[in-house]
Amino acid sequence: MSATPTRRMIGVMLLIPLIAALALTAFAWPAARSAPHDLAVGVAGPASATAPLQQGLERQPEVFEVHRYDDEAAAREAIEERDVYGAVVATPEGTHLLTASAAGPVVAQLLREAVTAQAPAGTQVPVTDVVATPAGDPRGSAFGASMLPLTLGGVATGALVSLLALRGVRALGAVFGAAALAGLTATALAHSWLGALAGDWWLEAGAFGLAVLAIGATVAGLASLIGKAGIGLGAFLMVLIGNPFSGVSGAPELLPEPFGAIGQLLPPGASGSMLRSVAFFDGNAAGTPALTLAIWAALGVAAVLVGTRRTVTTPETPPSPETPARTREPAPAA
């Protein structure tokens, strides 16, 4: 029995505050509880000189994960390969800090503050930004803001495929085609126009496209399996969970545990990590997030095909015996 208009009105009144509360919790709670933990940083130089530096970093429990390197060259290589966010180098002239603002401006600032706090009063610690953010986006704001539109684009792709009743090859053609064009469009805007990216243009387009493909295929697959409710489930998973816990505006290690790690297993988080790698670090450390996105895309494609096959093989409902079949009236006699 359908709900009365009054019940529907009450349902809307209760549903909207619930959605607002979920959205506020998903987006505001991680920011309010943001704190560094297990940030990978390095110390480089002779053991006798780096021991005090390492002890100073480890004095803050669970904040830094310290890695040792023989010299500055090794520390720079580790930063460029995304093994660490930065490194403190002990030199005959004093302490020298290496950062990578392209890996996360917030993390670079935290490391700068931590090292400066250990230095003797009045001492300036030289800082070298090994992998800097591009001039078009010096604070990384445009990069951090890129993930939500990308996620919404993927959700919209899957939703439209479902609402337009596309099935099988047509559904997959729409998802793959939309992802490819979205990748090209996003790169043209973020790289060519805004100057927020600084890597290989086509690799960036591939990263954007794979992100939209993984999200769009997942939403389309869920809708193919469980109907329109799958669109809502996919949007909830990607927008209200995946996007806030992606860590793209800072770093996964700044989010409450274990949500930073969980976010990297979802398409928005994996997309941010992959895009950062190809845009600023020559693709270093892009393998794991690319594999994560490929798995999501493959599962979504499989779900679309299974849902289509199930729809095709489901027998049609036989006519009700109470409803007689229409018979053709005889033609009038000439």
Short mmCIF file of C-alpha atoms in Angstrom, two decimals:
data_model
loop_
_atom_site.label_atom_id
_atom_site.label_comp_id
_atom_site.label_asym_id
_atom_site.label_seq_id
_atom_site.Cartn_x
_atom_site.Cartn_y
_atom_site.Cartn_z
CA MET A 1 0.00 0.00 0.00
CA SER A 2 1.43 3.36 -1.03
CA ALA A 3 2.24 5.94 1.61
CA THR A 4 -0.13 8.84 2.07
CA PRO A 5 1.05 12.36 1.19
CA THR A 6 1.35 13.15 4.90
CA ARG A 7 3.61 10.17 5.49
CA ARG A 8 5.74 11.11 2.49
CA MET A 9 6.04 14.66 3.83
CA ILE A 10 7.18 13.36 7.22
CA GLY A 11 9.60 11.01 5.50
CA VAL A 12 11.23 13.90 3.66
CA MET A 13 11.42 15.97 6.84
CA LEU A 14 13.27 13.14 8.62
CA LEU A 15 15.43 12.02 5.71
CA ILE A 16 17.00 15.39 4.86
CA PRO A 17 18.43 16.04 8.36
CA LEU A 18 19.79 12.48 8.37
CA ILE A 19 21.55 13.03 5.03
CA ALA A 20 22.89 16.39 6.24
CA ALA A 21 24.21 14.78 9.43
CA LEU A 22 25.92 12.00 7.49
CA ALA A 23 27.50 14.46 5.06
CA LEU A 24 28.68 16.77 7.85
CA THR A 25 30.13 13.83 9.77
CA ALA A 26 31.88 12.43 6.69
CA PHE A 27 33.49 15.72 5.65
CA ALA A 28 33.95 17.63 8.91
CA TRP A 29 34.97 14.86 11.30
CA PRO A 30 38.21 13.89 9.49
CA ALA A 31 39.24 17.55 9.34
CA ALA A 32 38.45 18.11 13.01
CA ARG A 33 40.42 15.02 14.05
CA SER A 34 43.32 15.54 11.66
CA ALA A 35 46.66 14.65 13.27
CA PRO A 36 49.92 13.21 11.89
CA HIS A 37 50.84 9.61 12.53
CA ASP A 38 53.53 7.40 11.01
CA LEU A 39 54.72 10.04 8.55
CA ALA A 40 57.67 8.50 6.70
CA VAL A 41 60.69 10.83 6.97
CA GLY A 42 64.40 10.26 6.62
CA VAL A 43 67.61 11.25 8.37
CA ALA A 44 70.81 11.27 6.35
CA GLY A 45 74.46 11.53 7.28
CA PRO A 46 76.93 9.89 9.67
CA ALA A 47 75.30 7.91 12.47
CA SER A 48 76.98 10.02 15.14
CA ALA A 49 75.52 13.20 13.65
CA THR A 50 72.04 11.89 12.82
CA ALA A 51 71.39 10.12 16.14
CA PRO A 52 70.25 13.31 17.92
CA LEU A 53 68.07 14.22 14.92
CA GLN A 54 66.43 10.81 14.92
CA GLN A 55 65.88 10.92 18.67
CA GLY A 56 64.29 14.34 18.34
CA LEU A 57 61.85 13.11 15.69
CA GLU A 58 61.02 9.96 17.63
CA ARG A 59 60.40 12.00 20.77
CA GLN A 60 56.89 12.57 19.42
CA PRO A 61 55.31 9.10 19.74
CA GLU A 62 53.83 7.61 16.56
CA VAL A 63 54.10 10.89 14.64
CA PHE A 64 57.12 10.05 12.47
CA GLU A 65 58.37 6.82 10.96
CA VAL A 66 62.11 7.45 10.63
CA HIS A 67 64.25 5.91 7.87
CA ARG A 68 68.05 6.19 7.81
CA TYR A 69 70.12 7.08 4.72
CA ASP A 70 73.85 7.29 4.22
CA ASP A 71 73.93 10.69 2.54
CA GLU A 72 71.91 13.49 1.03
CA ALA A 73 71.84 11.89 -2.44
CA ALA A 74 70.20 8.76 -1.07
CA ALA A 75 67.67 10.84 0.86
CA ARG A 76 66.80 12.86 -2.26
CA GLU A 77 66.28 9.66 -4.23
CA ALA A 78 63.97 8.30 -1.52
CA ILE A 79 61.90 11.51 -1.66
CA GLU A 80 61.65 11.39 -5.45
CA GLU A 81 60.56 7.75 -5.31
CA ARG A 82 57.91 8.63 -2.70
CA ASP A 83 59.44 6.43 -0.03
CA VAL A 84 59.52 9.36 2.43
CA TYR A 85 57.91 12.78 2.61
CA GLY A 86 61.15 14.56 3.47
CA ALA A 87 64.51 14.14 5.16
CA VAL A 88 66.78 15.87 7.65
CA VAL A 89 70.41 15.91 6.51
CA ALA A 90 73.32 16.37 8.90
CA THR A 91 76.13 18.31 7.20
CA PRO A 92 79.38 19.88 8.48
CA GLU A 93 77.65 23.25 8.17
CA GLY A 94 74.66 22.12 10.23
CA THR A 95 71.20 20.67 9.69
CA HIS A 96 69.62 20.85 6.23
CA LEU A 97 65.97 19.95 5.60
CA LEU A 98 64.69 18.38 2.38
CA THR A 99 60.94 18.51 1.72
CA ALA A 100 58.55 17.69 -1.13
CA SER A 101 55.62 20.07 -1.13
CA ALA A 102 54.21 18.25 -4.17
CA ALA A 103 53.71 15.19 -1.95
CA GLY A 104 51.60 17.29 0.41
CA PRO A 105 52.12 20.94 1.37
CA VAL A 106 50.64 20.31 4.82
CA VAL A 107 53.14 17.53 5.53
CA ALA A 108 56.03 19.68 4.31
CA GLN A 109 54.98 22.44 6.70
CA LEU A 110 54.66 20.00 9.61
CA LEU A 111 58.13 18.65 8.97
CA ARG A 112 59.56 22.16 8.73
CA GLU A 113 58.00 23.08 12.09
CA ALA A 114 59.24 19.91 13.77
CA VAL A 115 62.83 20.36 12.61
CA THR A 116 62.88 24.07 13.38
CA ALA A 117 61.65 23.36 16.92
CA GLN A 118 64.69 21.11 17.51
CA ALA A 119 67.23 23.64 16.25
CA PRO A 120 69.09 25.87 18.74
CA ALA A 121 67.44 29.21 19.39
CA GLY A 122 68.18 31.74 16.68
CA THR A 123 69.37 29.08 14.21
CA GLN A 124 67.91 29.08 10.72
CA VAL A 125 67.46 25.63 9.14
CA PRO A 126 67.96 25.76 5.35
CA VAL A 127 65.11 24.12 3.48
CA THR A 128 65.23 22.67 -0.04
CA ASP A 129 61.99 21.73 -1.76
CA VAL A 130 63.12 18.70 -3.75
CA VAL A 131 59.79 18.19 -5.55
CA ALA A 132 57.91 21.46 -5.42
CA THR A 133 54.31 22.20 -6.32
CA PRO A 134 53.95 23.91 -9.72
CA ALA A 135 53.87 27.69 -9.96
CA GLY A 136 50.24 27.56 -11.06
CA ASP A 137 49.20 25.88 -7.79
CA PRO A 138 51.83 26.75 -5.16
CA ARG A 139 49.68 25.71 -2.17
CA GLY A 140 48.28 22.58 -3.82
CA SER A 141 44.75 23.94 -3.44
CA ALA A 142 43.63 23.18 -7.00
CA PHE A 143 45.02 19.66 -6.78
CA GLY A 144 43.23 19.05 -3.48
CA ALA A 145 39.96 20.36 -4.91
CA SER A 146 40.15 18.10 -7.97
CA MET A 147 38.97 14.90 -6.34
CA LEU A 148 35.35 15.80 -5.54
CA PRO A 149 34.47 16.85 -9.15
CA LEU A 150 36.22 13.72 -10.39
CA THR A 151 34.20 11.56 -8.00
CA LEU A 152 30.94 13.26 -8.93
CA GLY A 153 31.74 12.76 -12.60
CA GLY A 154 32.23 9.05 -12.07
CA VAL A 155 29.01 8.72 -10.06
CA ALA A 156 27.10 10.68 -12.73
CA THR A 157 28.47 8.38 -15.42
CA GLY A 158 27.22 5.25 -13.67
CA ALA A 159 23.89 6.86 -12.77
CA LEU A 160 23.15 7.98 -16.33
CA VAL A 161 24.00 4.56 -17.73
CA SER A 162 21.43 3.07 -15.37
CA LEU A 163 18.73 5.72 -15.76
CA LEU A 164 18.99 5.56 -19.56
CA ALA A 165 18.54 1.78 -19.35
CA LEU A 166 21.75 1.00 -21.20
CA ARG A 167 22.71 -2.65 -21.01
CA GLY A 168 25.64 -4.85 -21.94
CA VAL A 169 27.98 -3.53 -24.62
CA ARG A 170 26.18 -0.19 -24.82
CA ALA A 171 26.53 0.34 -21.07
CA LEU A 172 30.24 -0.46 -21.14
CA GLY A 173 30.75 1.68 -24.24
CA ALA A 174 29.14 4.62 -22.47
CA VAL A 175 31.25 4.12 -19.32
CA PHE A 176 34.56 3.70 -21.17
CA GLY A 177 33.83 6.54 -23.59
CA ALA A 178 32.78 8.94 -20.83
CA ALA A 179 35.86 8.05 -18.79
CA ALA A 180 38.20 8.66 -21.72
CA LEU A 181 36.66 12.02 -22.59
CA ALA A 182 36.53 13.05 -18.92
CA GLY A 183 40.23 12.26 -18.60
CA LEU A 184 41.11 14.42 -21.58
CA THR A 185 38.88 17.28 -20.42
CA ALA A 186 40.15 17.22 -16.83
CA THR A 187 43.78 17.24 -17.96
CA ALA A 188 43.15 20.10 -20.36
CA LEU A 189 41.71 22.13 -17.48
CA ALA A 190 44.04 21.13 -14.63
CA HIS A 191 47.30 20.92 -16.60
CA SER A 192 46.99 23.14 -19.67
CA TRP A 193 44.78 25.90 -18.24
CA LEU A 194 45.29 26.04 -14.46
CA GLY A 195 48.89 24.79 -14.44
CA ALA A 196 48.15 22.69 -11.34
CA LEU A 197 49.86 19.58 -12.74
CA ALA A 198 53.41 19.24 -14.03
CA GLY A 199 53.81 15.69 -15.32
CA ASP A 200 53.32 13.91 -18.62
CA TRP A 201 50.06 15.16 -20.14
CA TRP A 202 48.89 11.78 -21.43
CA LEU A 203 49.73 9.92 -18.24
CA GLU A 204 47.70 12.46 -16.29
CA ALA A 205 44.81 12.00 -18.72
CA GLY A 206 45.07 8.25 -18.20
CA ALA A 207 45.00 8.70 -14.41
CA PHE A 208 41.92 10.91 -14.60
CA GLY A 209 40.22 8.54 -17.02
CA LEU A 210 40.97 5.45 -14.93
CA ALA A 211 39.53 7.20 -11.87
CA VAL A 212 36.25 8.01 -13.64
CA LEU A 213 36.14 4.50 -15.11
CA ALA A 214 36.57 2.81 -11.72
CA ILE A 215 33.89 4.94 -10.06
CA GLY A 216 31.48 4.93 -13.00
CA ALA A 217 31.75 1.19 -13.60
CA THR A 218 31.19 0.50 -9.90
CA VAL A 219 28.03 2.62 -9.74
CA ALA A 220 26.71 1.20 -13.02
CA GLY A 221 27.47 -2.32 -11.81
CA LEU A 222 25.66 -1.85 -8.52
CA ALA A 223 22.66 -0.39 -10.33
CA SER A 224 22.69 -3.31 -12.76
CA LEU A 225 22.63 -5.80 -9.90
CA ILE A 226 20.19 -4.21 -7.43
CA GLY A 227 18.40 -1.52 -9.40
CA LYS A 228 18.21 2.22 -8.72
CA ALA A 229 19.17 1.65 -5.08
CA GLY A 230 22.62 0.77 -6.43
CA ILE A 231 23.06 4.38 -7.55
CA GLY A 232 22.48 5.61 -4.02
CA LEU A 233 24.77 2.96 -2.57
CA GLY A 234 27.52 3.81 -5.06
CA ALA A 235 27.18 7.54 -4.40
CA PHE A 236 27.31 6.95 -0.64
CA LEU A 237 30.41 4.79 -0.97
CA MET A 238 32.30 7.15 -3.28
CA VAL A 239 31.16 10.62 -2.17
CA LEU A 240 30.44 10.29 1.55
CA ILE A 241 33.13 7.72 2.39
CA GLY A 242 35.73 7.62 -0.36
CA ASN A 243 36.14 11.35 -0.94
CA PRO A 244 36.58 12.57 2.69
CA PHE A 245 39.00 9.74 3.42
CA SER A 246 40.98 10.10 0.19
CA GLY A 247 43.68 12.22 1.85
CA VAL A 248 44.16 14.12 -1.39
CA SER A 249 44.18 17.57 0.23
CA GLY A 250 46.83 16.55 2.77
CA ALA A 251 48.03 12.99 3.24
CA PRO A 252 46.44 9.70 4.34
CA GLU A 253 48.66 9.77 7.44
CA LEU A 254 46.89 12.92 8.63
CA LEU A 255 43.48 11.25 8.81
CA PRO A 256 42.17 9.38 11.87
CA GLU A 257 43.27 5.77 11.94
CA PRO A 258 42.43 3.49 10.21
CA PHE A 259 40.42 5.63 7.79
CA GLY A 260 43.44 6.94 5.93
CA ALA A 261 44.40 3.39 4.97
CA ILE A 262 40.80 2.49 4.16
CA GLY A 263 40.53 5.54 1.93
CA GLN A 264 43.44 4.34 -0.18
CA LEU A 265 41.52 1.14 -0.94
CA LEU A 266 38.62 3.14 -2.42
CA PRO A 267 38.73 4.75 -5.88
CA PRO A 268 38.88 8.42 -4.75
CA GLY A 269 41.90 7.81 -2.49
CA ALA A 270 43.67 5.60 -5.03
CA SER A 271 42.94 8.19 -7.75
CA GLY A 272 44.51 11.00 -5.73
CA SER A 273 47.65 8.97 -5.00
CA MET A 274 48.04 7.84 -8.61
CA LEU A 275 47.50 11.33 -9.99
CA ARG A 276 50.03 12.83 -7.55
CA SER A 277 52.59 10.23 -8.60
CA VAL A 278 52.23 10.76 -12.34
CA ALA A 279 51.88 14.54 -12.05
CA PHE A 280 54.91 15.25 -9.87
CA PHE A 281 57.02 12.12 -9.32
CA ASP A 282 57.46 10.62 -12.81
CA GLY A 283 55.04 7.82 -11.97
CA ASN A 284 56.95 6.57 -8.93
CA ALA A 285 54.69 4.67 -6.48
CA ALA A 286 51.80 4.76 -8.98
CA GLY A 287 51.59 0.98 -9.33
CA THR A 288 49.56 0.14 -6.23
CA PRO A 289 46.86 2.81 -6.69
CA ALA A 290 46.63 1.97 -10.41
CA LEU A 291 46.07 -1.69 -9.52
CA THR A 292 43.42 -0.70 -6.97
CA LEU A 293 41.54 1.33 -9.59
CA ALA A 294 41.85 -1.47 -12.16
CA ILE A 295 40.33 -3.96 -9.72
CA TRP A 296 37.39 -1.67 -8.99
CA ALA A 297 36.87 -1.09 -12.72
CA ALA A 298 37.02 -4.83 -13.47
CA LEU A 299 34.53 -5.65 -10.71
CA GLY A 300 32.19 -2.94 -11.98
CA VAL A 301 32.39 -4.21 -15.56
CA ALA A 302 31.72 -7.77 -14.37
CA ALA A 303 28.70 -6.58 -12.38
CA VAL A 304 27.29 -4.77 -15.43
CA LEU A 305 27.63 -7.93 -17.54
CA VAL A 306 26.15 -10.19 -14.84
CA GLY A 307 23.22 -7.82 -14.31
CA THR A 308 22.59 -7.63 -18.04
CA ARG A 309 22.69 -11.40 -18.45
CA ARG A 310 20.31 -11.86 -15.53
CA THR A 311 17.88 -9.36 -17.06
CA VAL A 312 17.97 -11.07 -20.44
CA THR A 313 17.51 -14.58 -19.08
CA THR A 314 14.69 -13.68 -16.65
CA PRO A 315 11.47 -15.05 -18.15
CA GLU A 316 8.69 -12.59 -18.82
CA THR A 317 5.77 -12.59 -16.40
CA PRO A 318 2.92 -14.65 -17.90
CA PRO A 319 -0.35 -12.85 -18.46
CA SER A 320 -2.86 -13.07 -15.65
CA PRO A 321 -5.58 -15.64 -16.23
CA GLU A 322 -8.11 -13.05 -15.18
CA THR A 323 -7.12 -10.85 -18.09
CA PRO A 324 -8.22 -12.48 -21.35
CA ALA A 325 -5.96 -12.01 -24.31
CA ARG A 326 -7.20 -9.53 -26.88
CA THR A 327 -8.63 -11.25 -29.89
CA ARG A 328 -8.71 -9.82 -33.30
CA GLU A 329 -12.20 -8.82 -34.28
CA PRO A 330 -13.34 -10.37 -37.54
CA ALA A 331 -13.47 -8.06 -40.47
CA PRO A 332 -16.97 -6.96 -41.39
CA ALA A 333 -18.55 -8.86 -44.22
CA ALA A 334 -18.43 -7.19 -47.58
#
